[in-house]
Amino acid sequence: MGVDRRNFLKALGLTGVALGTGKQLGAAPAESVEDDEFYGILYDSTWCAGCQGCEIACAEANGLPEVPLEDVPEVGKIRKTDEHRRTVINAYETSQGEFFMKTQCMQCAQPACAAACLTKAMYKTKDGSVIWRENKCMGCRYCMISCPFDMPKFEYHSTNPKIEKCDMCFERVKEGKVPACVEACPAEALTFGNRRELIAEARRRIAEFPGMYHDVIYGEHEAGGTGWLYLSAVPFDELGLNTKLQKKSYPELTKGFLYSVPSVFVLAPALLLGIHSATKDKPAKEDDNE
Amino acid sequence: MSDTKVIDQERNGKSTWKFLADELKPKGKPFTWFNIISVPVITAGIVIIVLRFIHGLGYVSNIDQEVPWGLWKGFNVVTGVAFAGGAYVLTFIVYILNVQKFKSIVRVTVLNGFLAYVFYAGALVLDLGRPLKIINPIIGNSFGANSVLFLIAWHFLLYMIAQLIEFSPAIAEWLGAKRARKVLSSMTLAAVIMGITLSTLHQSGLGALFLMAKEKIHPLWYNEFIPILFLVSSVFAGLSMVIFEGSISKKVFADKISEKNKTGHKGIIHTFSQICAFAMFIYFFMHIIVFIHGKNWTYLNSRMGLWYLVEMIGFVLVPMVLFFISYRKVNITLAKVAAIVTMVGIVINRLNVSIIAFRWDAEVPYYPTWMEVVVTFTIIFVEVWVFRWVVNRMPVYNESPAWAKEHKH
């Protein structure tokens, strides 16, 4: 029995150590996006005329319903992406006058939706697109809970619903073309390319025309870095963007918990078995089985 | 004397098939209050479920693009699993700590836990947009192993198996399968250890689900300790459920419970009220630490802040004090009151994290449709029906047959 006690305490100590290290692993500093070698899109809102060319091209390229003629960006009206449209342009009255802002899935470097997905239906490709794979998705909508930009949209009125969101024209990029919205933009507000080069280009514009730009590239660090990068003349919260998003990637938030799982799995049964054998030898005074 | 003979006597000489056919027939009075209320609700619920599969989720539910999880996930899954926590706490006390006092209620608690998981996993299937793909995370063609939900899906599956093994000796006793009972009983300890390990992980895992919704949950409810808070609260949520269920069963199944166990039940509630009081103290203390650490007092002077105070004071602090008093004064009625208040508090807490404080700032706040509410109750009522069916047939409350008692498990 003495040995049992000793083993039990040993197991207890080991559990503590393992849980401690597990926690440390989880708390490891978030690496920023070192690997920029994937595609992204730079959207320069100072050049955007709000013509909706991108919206129309997007709908056409992805087989979505046409954009209604009367549905135009207006100050004070927030249009949102939904299961019928993957991108929208909104108008905002800012401290520097009226500006437009394009909204779509940001193609995070470490997407929350992909970390949330239990079937790997949401998937970050090598090219940089975050795609949704129909044959894998079971429709649990945990990606929608997790996405900090609220971008995955669900077809609630379908019996075999799909998740709709921008995938940076994954198929077109595979064929060597640029995404439909980039091709369609007459103002050249959209630039498709390697993310690292896009950041360099954005910096160059900020440096070259210091009076024209707010000195931040939205998406360089937000949510751990995103494929889409935004430039603007005014602070981004004036354009309806959430500037309080954390700089760490969102999957980091569950890492600590997930790291603790293997150690619990190894150590909890040992601990329980230890306690069981340590208490078993007691004279069974209260035992009902005479 | 041969066991087969004894079993034959108990079945009045019927063949196994005849025995099973007879057992399937309903027993008991048809017009009880519970039947009168539950039958129409279940009927309506089934119609709504059919409509949901014909027209899609949006036809019956108010969930939308910003609040994608509604009552079925928030109540049936997230809240229900907390209430099913009694099974792992009790098996820990009885099989791991070897405290025999609680043995008489282990079976019913495990049965309750098992049914809860089966039905809540069922609720999850209703809520899935593409339920046919549910095998994807199981059969291994697409393991999203870095997902908290993946962990929970597997844990639900494995825990149901573990609980079925824990309960299986009762099924074997019902069927008179002596050999099977021996084998199944020998697996109990392994299943219990597995079950407790799985429970600690998925009770906390249900909280961890919401960790990535950092900006969407009101700061009074979002913090990095949600998993631990969920785990600690599942202890007193589960035990309060056991107290509540036991008090009802004592009346409804009075003929099945022996006098000895009826008297013993008071002692059990008495000890539970102590465990609950301490678990709630830990829980309340953790909330205070989180509150101070996050400088959360700035949020108190608002509608959500008041609601937070209602939850923390009215449904954690008050029942905690009631449990303490009921323990000190040996007041069983007060313990039952405390259990009910605690259960309401758990419902409020789980719904707060998953629904009410989730996108509390949404333009169109989520309210469940009446159809969602009916389906929620349908699931609970069907579960109670199955529970009653099992209790009326298998040795859950009543004593095991004599042949089973001769063998020590």
PDB file of N, CA, C and O in Angstrom, chain B residues 305-335:
ATOM      1  N   GLY B 305     -23.959  44.437 -18.200  1.00  0.00           N
ATOM      2  CA  GLY B 305     -23.301  44.418 -16.897  1.00  0.00           C
ATOM      3  C   GLY B 305     -24.263  43.980 -15.799  1.00  0.00           C
ATOM      4  O   GLY B 305     -23.936  43.154 -14.941  1.00  0.00           O
ATOM      5  N   LEU B 306     -25.481  44.517 -15.858  1.00  0.00           N
ATOM      6  CA  LEU B 306     -26.501  44.128 -14.878  1.00  0.00           C
ATOM      7  C   LEU B 306     -26.832  42.641 -14.992  1.00  0.00           C
ATOM      8  O   LEU B 306     -26.954  41.929 -14.001  1.00  0.00           O
ATOM      9  N   TRP B 307     -26.945  42.221 -16.226  1.00  0.00           N
ATOM     10  CA  TRP B 307     -27.258  40.812 -16.494  1.00  0.00           C
ATOM     11  C   TRP B 307     -26.153  39.911 -15.938  1.00  0.00           C
ATOM     12  O   TRP B 307     -26.412  38.833 -15.397  1.00  0.00           O
ATOM     13  N   TYR B 308     -24.913  40.402 -16.057  1.00  0.00           N
ATOM     14  CA  TYR B 308     -23.775  39.660 -15.517  1.00  0.00           C
ATOM     15  C   TYR B 308     -23.900  39.548 -13.993  1.00  0.00           C
ATOM     16  O   TYR B 308     -23.688  38.475 -13.417  1.00  0.00           O
ATOM     17  N   LEU B 309     -24.257  40.665 -13.354  1.00  0.00           N
ATOM     18  CA  LEU B 309     -24.411  40.645 -11.898  1.00  0.00           C
ATOM     19  C   LEU B 309     -25.532  39.697 -11.475  1.00  0.00           C
ATOM     20  O   LEU B 309     -25.417  38.982 -10.480  1.00  0.00           O
ATOM     21  N   VAL B 310     -26.630  39.697 -12.247  1.00  0.00           N
ATOM     22  CA  VAL B 310     -27.725  38.770 -11.936  1.00  0.00           C
ATOM     23  C   VAL B 310     -27.215  37.332 -11.945  1.00  0.00           C
ATOM     24  O   VAL B 310     -27.472  36.546 -11.034  1.00  0.00           O
ATOM     25  N   GLU B 311     -26.438  37.012 -12.996  1.00  0.00           N
ATOM     26  CA  GLU B 311     -25.942  35.641 -13.099  1.00  0.00           C
ATOM     27  C   GLU B 311     -24.999  35.304 -11.939  1.00  0.00           C
ATOM     28  O   GLU B 311     -25.134  34.272 -11.279  1.00  0.00           O
ATOM     29  N   MET B 312     -24.058  36.212 -11.696  1.00  0.00           N
ATOM     30  CA  MET B 312     -23.017  35.916 -10.712  1.00  0.00           C
ATOM     31  C   MET B 312     -23.552  35.897  -9.287  1.00  0.00           C
ATOM     32  O   MET B 312     -23.196  35.036  -8.489  1.00  0.00           O
ATOM     33  N   ILE B 313     -24.412  36.858  -8.960  1.00  0.00           N
ATOM     34  CA  ILE B 313     -24.899  36.935  -7.577  1.00  0.00           C
ATOM     35  C   ILE B 313     -26.117  36.040  -7.393  1.00  0.00           C
ATOM     36  O   ILE B 313     -26.139  35.172  -6.527  1.00  0.00           O
ATOM     37  N   GLY B 314     -27.106  36.223  -8.265  1.00  0.00           N
ATOM     38  CA  GLY B 314     -28.356  35.489  -8.084  1.00  0.00           C
ATOM     39  C   GLY B 314     -28.230  34.000  -8.317  1.00  0.00           C
ATOM     40  O   GLY B 314     -28.919  33.203  -7.683  1.00  0.00           O
ATOM     41  N   PHE B 315     -27.347  33.603  -9.231  1.00  0.00           N
ATOM     42  CA  PHE B 315     -27.339  32.196  -9.632  1.00  0.00           C
ATOM     43  C   PHE B 315     -26.020  31.481  -9.377  1.00  0.00           C
ATOM     44  O   PHE B 315     -25.856  30.347  -9.762  1.00  0.00           O
ATOM     45  N   VAL B 316     -25.055  32.180  -8.766  1.00  0.00           N
ATOM     46  CA  VAL B 316     -23.849  31.477  -8.305  1.00  0.00           C
ATOM     47  C   VAL B 316     -23.682  31.696  -6.807  1.00  0.00           C
ATOM     48  O   VAL B 316     -23.657  30.742  -6.032  1.00  0.00           O
ATOM     49  N   LEU B 317     -23.603  32.956  -6.406  1.00  0.00           N
ATOM     50  CA  LEU B 317     -23.362  33.253  -4.994  1.00  0.00           C
ATOM     51  C   LEU B 317     -24.513  32.767  -4.101  1.00  0.00           C
ATOM     52  O   LEU B 317     -24.283  32.088  -3.097  1.00  0.00           O
ATOM     53  N   VAL B 318     -25.752  33.088  -4.504  1.00  0.00           N
ATOM     54  CA  VAL B 318     -26.906  32.715  -3.671  1.00  0.00           C
ATOM     55  C   VAL B 318     -27.018  31.193  -3.516  1.00  0.00           C
ATOM     56  O   VAL B 318     -27.062  30.684  -2.391  1.00  0.00           O
ATOM     57  N   PRO B 319     -27.033  30.414  -4.628  1.00  0.00           N
ATOM     58  CA  PRO B 319     -27.131  28.959  -4.427  1.00  0.00           C
ATOM     59  C   PRO B 319     -25.929  28.382  -3.686  1.00  0.00           C
ATOM     60  O   PRO B 319     -26.075  27.399  -2.949  1.00  0.00           O
ATOM     61  N   MET B 320     -24.764  29.009  -3.844  1.00  0.00           N
ATOM     62  CA  MET B 320     -23.600  28.538  -3.090  1.00  0.00           C
ATOM     63  C   MET B 320     -23.854  28.661  -1.594  1.00  0.00           C
ATOM     64  O   MET B 320     -23.636  27.716  -0.828  1.00  0.00           O
ATOM     65  N   VAL B 321     -24.353  29.830  -1.192  1.00  0.00           N
ATOM     66  CA  VAL B 321     -24.660  30.042   0.226  1.00  0.00           C
ATOM     67  C   VAL B 321     -25.752  29.072   0.684  1.00  0.00           C
ATOM     68  O   VAL B 321     -25.668  28.476   1.761  1.00  0.00           O
ATOM     69  N   LEU B 322     -26.770  28.865  -0.180  1.00  0.00           N
ATOM     70  CA  LEU B 322     -27.836  27.929   0.177  1.00  0.00           C
ATOM     71  C   LEU B 322     -27.287  26.519   0.388  1.00  0.00           C
ATOM     72  O   LEU B 322     -27.681  25.821   1.326  1.00  0.00           O
ATOM     73  N   PHE B 323     -26.365  26.110  -0.485  1.00  0.00           N
ATOM     74  CA  PHE B 323     -25.765  24.782  -0.326  1.00  0.00           C
ATOM     75  C   PHE B 323     -24.997  24.694   0.995  1.00  0.00           C
ATOM     76  O   PHE B 323     -25.075  23.693   1.710  1.00  0.00           O
ATOM     77  N   PHE B 324     -24.260  25.770   1.333  1.00  0.00           N
ATOM     78  CA  PHE B 324     -23.507  25.776   2.588  1.00  0.00           C
ATOM     79  C   PHE B 324     -24.461  25.635   3.778  1.00  0.00           C
ATOM     80  O   PHE B 324     -24.250  24.808   4.667  1.00  0.00           O
ATOM     81  N   ILE B 325     -25.526  26.446   3.739  1.00  0.00           N
ATOM     82  CA  ILE B 325     -26.478  26.398   4.858  1.00  0.00           C
ATOM     83  C   ILE B 325     -27.125  25.018   4.946  1.00  0.00           C
ATOM     84  O   ILE B 325     -27.227  24.430   6.020  1.00  0.00           O
ATOM     85  N   SER B 326     -27.540  24.494   3.779  1.00  0.00           N
ATOM     86  CA  SER B 326     -28.228  23.210   3.802  1.00  0.00           C
ATOM     87  C   SER B 326     -27.299  22.117   4.326  1.00  0.00           C
ATOM     88  O   SER B 326     -27.754  21.152   4.937  1.00  0.00           O
ATOM     89  N   TYR B 327     -26.001  22.281   4.080  1.00  0.00           N
ATOM     90  CA  TYR B 327     -25.078  21.284   4.610  1.00  0.00           C
ATOM     91  C   TYR B 327     -24.942  21.426   6.126  1.00  0.00           C
ATOM     92  O   TYR B 327     -25.040  20.451   6.868  1.00  0.00           O
ATOM     93  N   ARG B 328     -24.757  22.670   6.582  1.00  0.00           N
ATOM     94  CA  ARG B 328     -24.560  22.903   8.017  1.00  0.00           C
ATOM     95  C   ARG B 328     -25.801  22.518   8.813  1.00  0.00           C
ATOM     96  O   ARG B 328     -25.706  21.924   9.873  1.00  0.00           O
ATOM     97  N   LYS B 329     -26.969  22.878   8.277  1.00  0.00           N
ATOM     98  CA  LYS B 329     -28.208  22.664   9.038  1.00  0.00           C
ATOM     99  C   LYS B 329     -28.857  21.320   8.714  1.00  0.00           C
ATOM    100  O   LYS B 329     -29.946  21.042   9.216  1.00  0.00           O
ATOM    101  N   VAL B 330     -28.217  20.526   7.858  1.00  0.00           N
ATOM    102  CA  VAL B 330     -28.781  19.260   7.382  1.00  0.00           C
ATOM    103  C   VAL B 330     -30.220  19.471   6.896  1.00  0.00           C
ATOM    104  O   VAL B 330     -31.159  18.826   7.350  1.00  0.00           O
ATOM    105  N   ASN B 331     -30.367  20.411   5.968  1.00  0.00           N
ATOM    106  CA  ASN B 331     -31.694  20.732   5.449  1.00  0.00           C
ATOM    107  C   ASN B 331     -31.787  20.265   3.992  1.00  0.00           C
ATOM    108  O   ASN B 331     -31.285  20.908   3.075  1.00  0.00           O
ATOM    109  N   ILE B 332     -32.437  19.111   3.807  1.00  0.00           N
ATOM    110  CA  ILE B 332     -32.461  18.499   2.479  1.00  0.00           C
ATOM    111  C   ILE B 332     -33.312  19.312   1.508  1.00  0.00           C
ATOM    112  O   ILE B 332     -32.975  19.479   0.341  1.00  0.00           O
ATOM    113  N   THR B 333     -34.428  19.847   1.994  1.00  0.00           N
ATOM    114  CA  THR B 333     -35.298  20.651   1.127  1.00  0.00           C
ATOM    115  C   THR B 333     -34.537  21.859   0.581  1.00  0.00           C
ATOM    116  O   THR B 333     -34.636  22.191  -0.590  1.00  0.00           O
ATOM    117  N   LEU B 334     -33.776  22.496   1.462  1.00  0.00           N
ATOM    118  CA  LEU B 334     -33.001  23.658   1.035  1.00  0.00           C
ATOM    119  C   LEU B 334     -31.974  23.247  -0.018  1.00  0.00           C
ATOM    120  O   LEU B 334     -31.746  23.972  -1.008  1.00  0.00           O
ATOM    121  N   ALA B 335     -31.370  22.064   0.145  1.00  0.00           N
ATOM    122  CA  ALA B 335     -30.396  21.579  -0.840  1.00  0.00           C
ATOM    123  C   ALA B 335     -31.068  21.411  -2.200  1.00  0.00           C
ATOM    124  O   ALA B 335     -30.492  21.741  -3.239  1.00  0.00           O
TER     125      ALA B 335
END
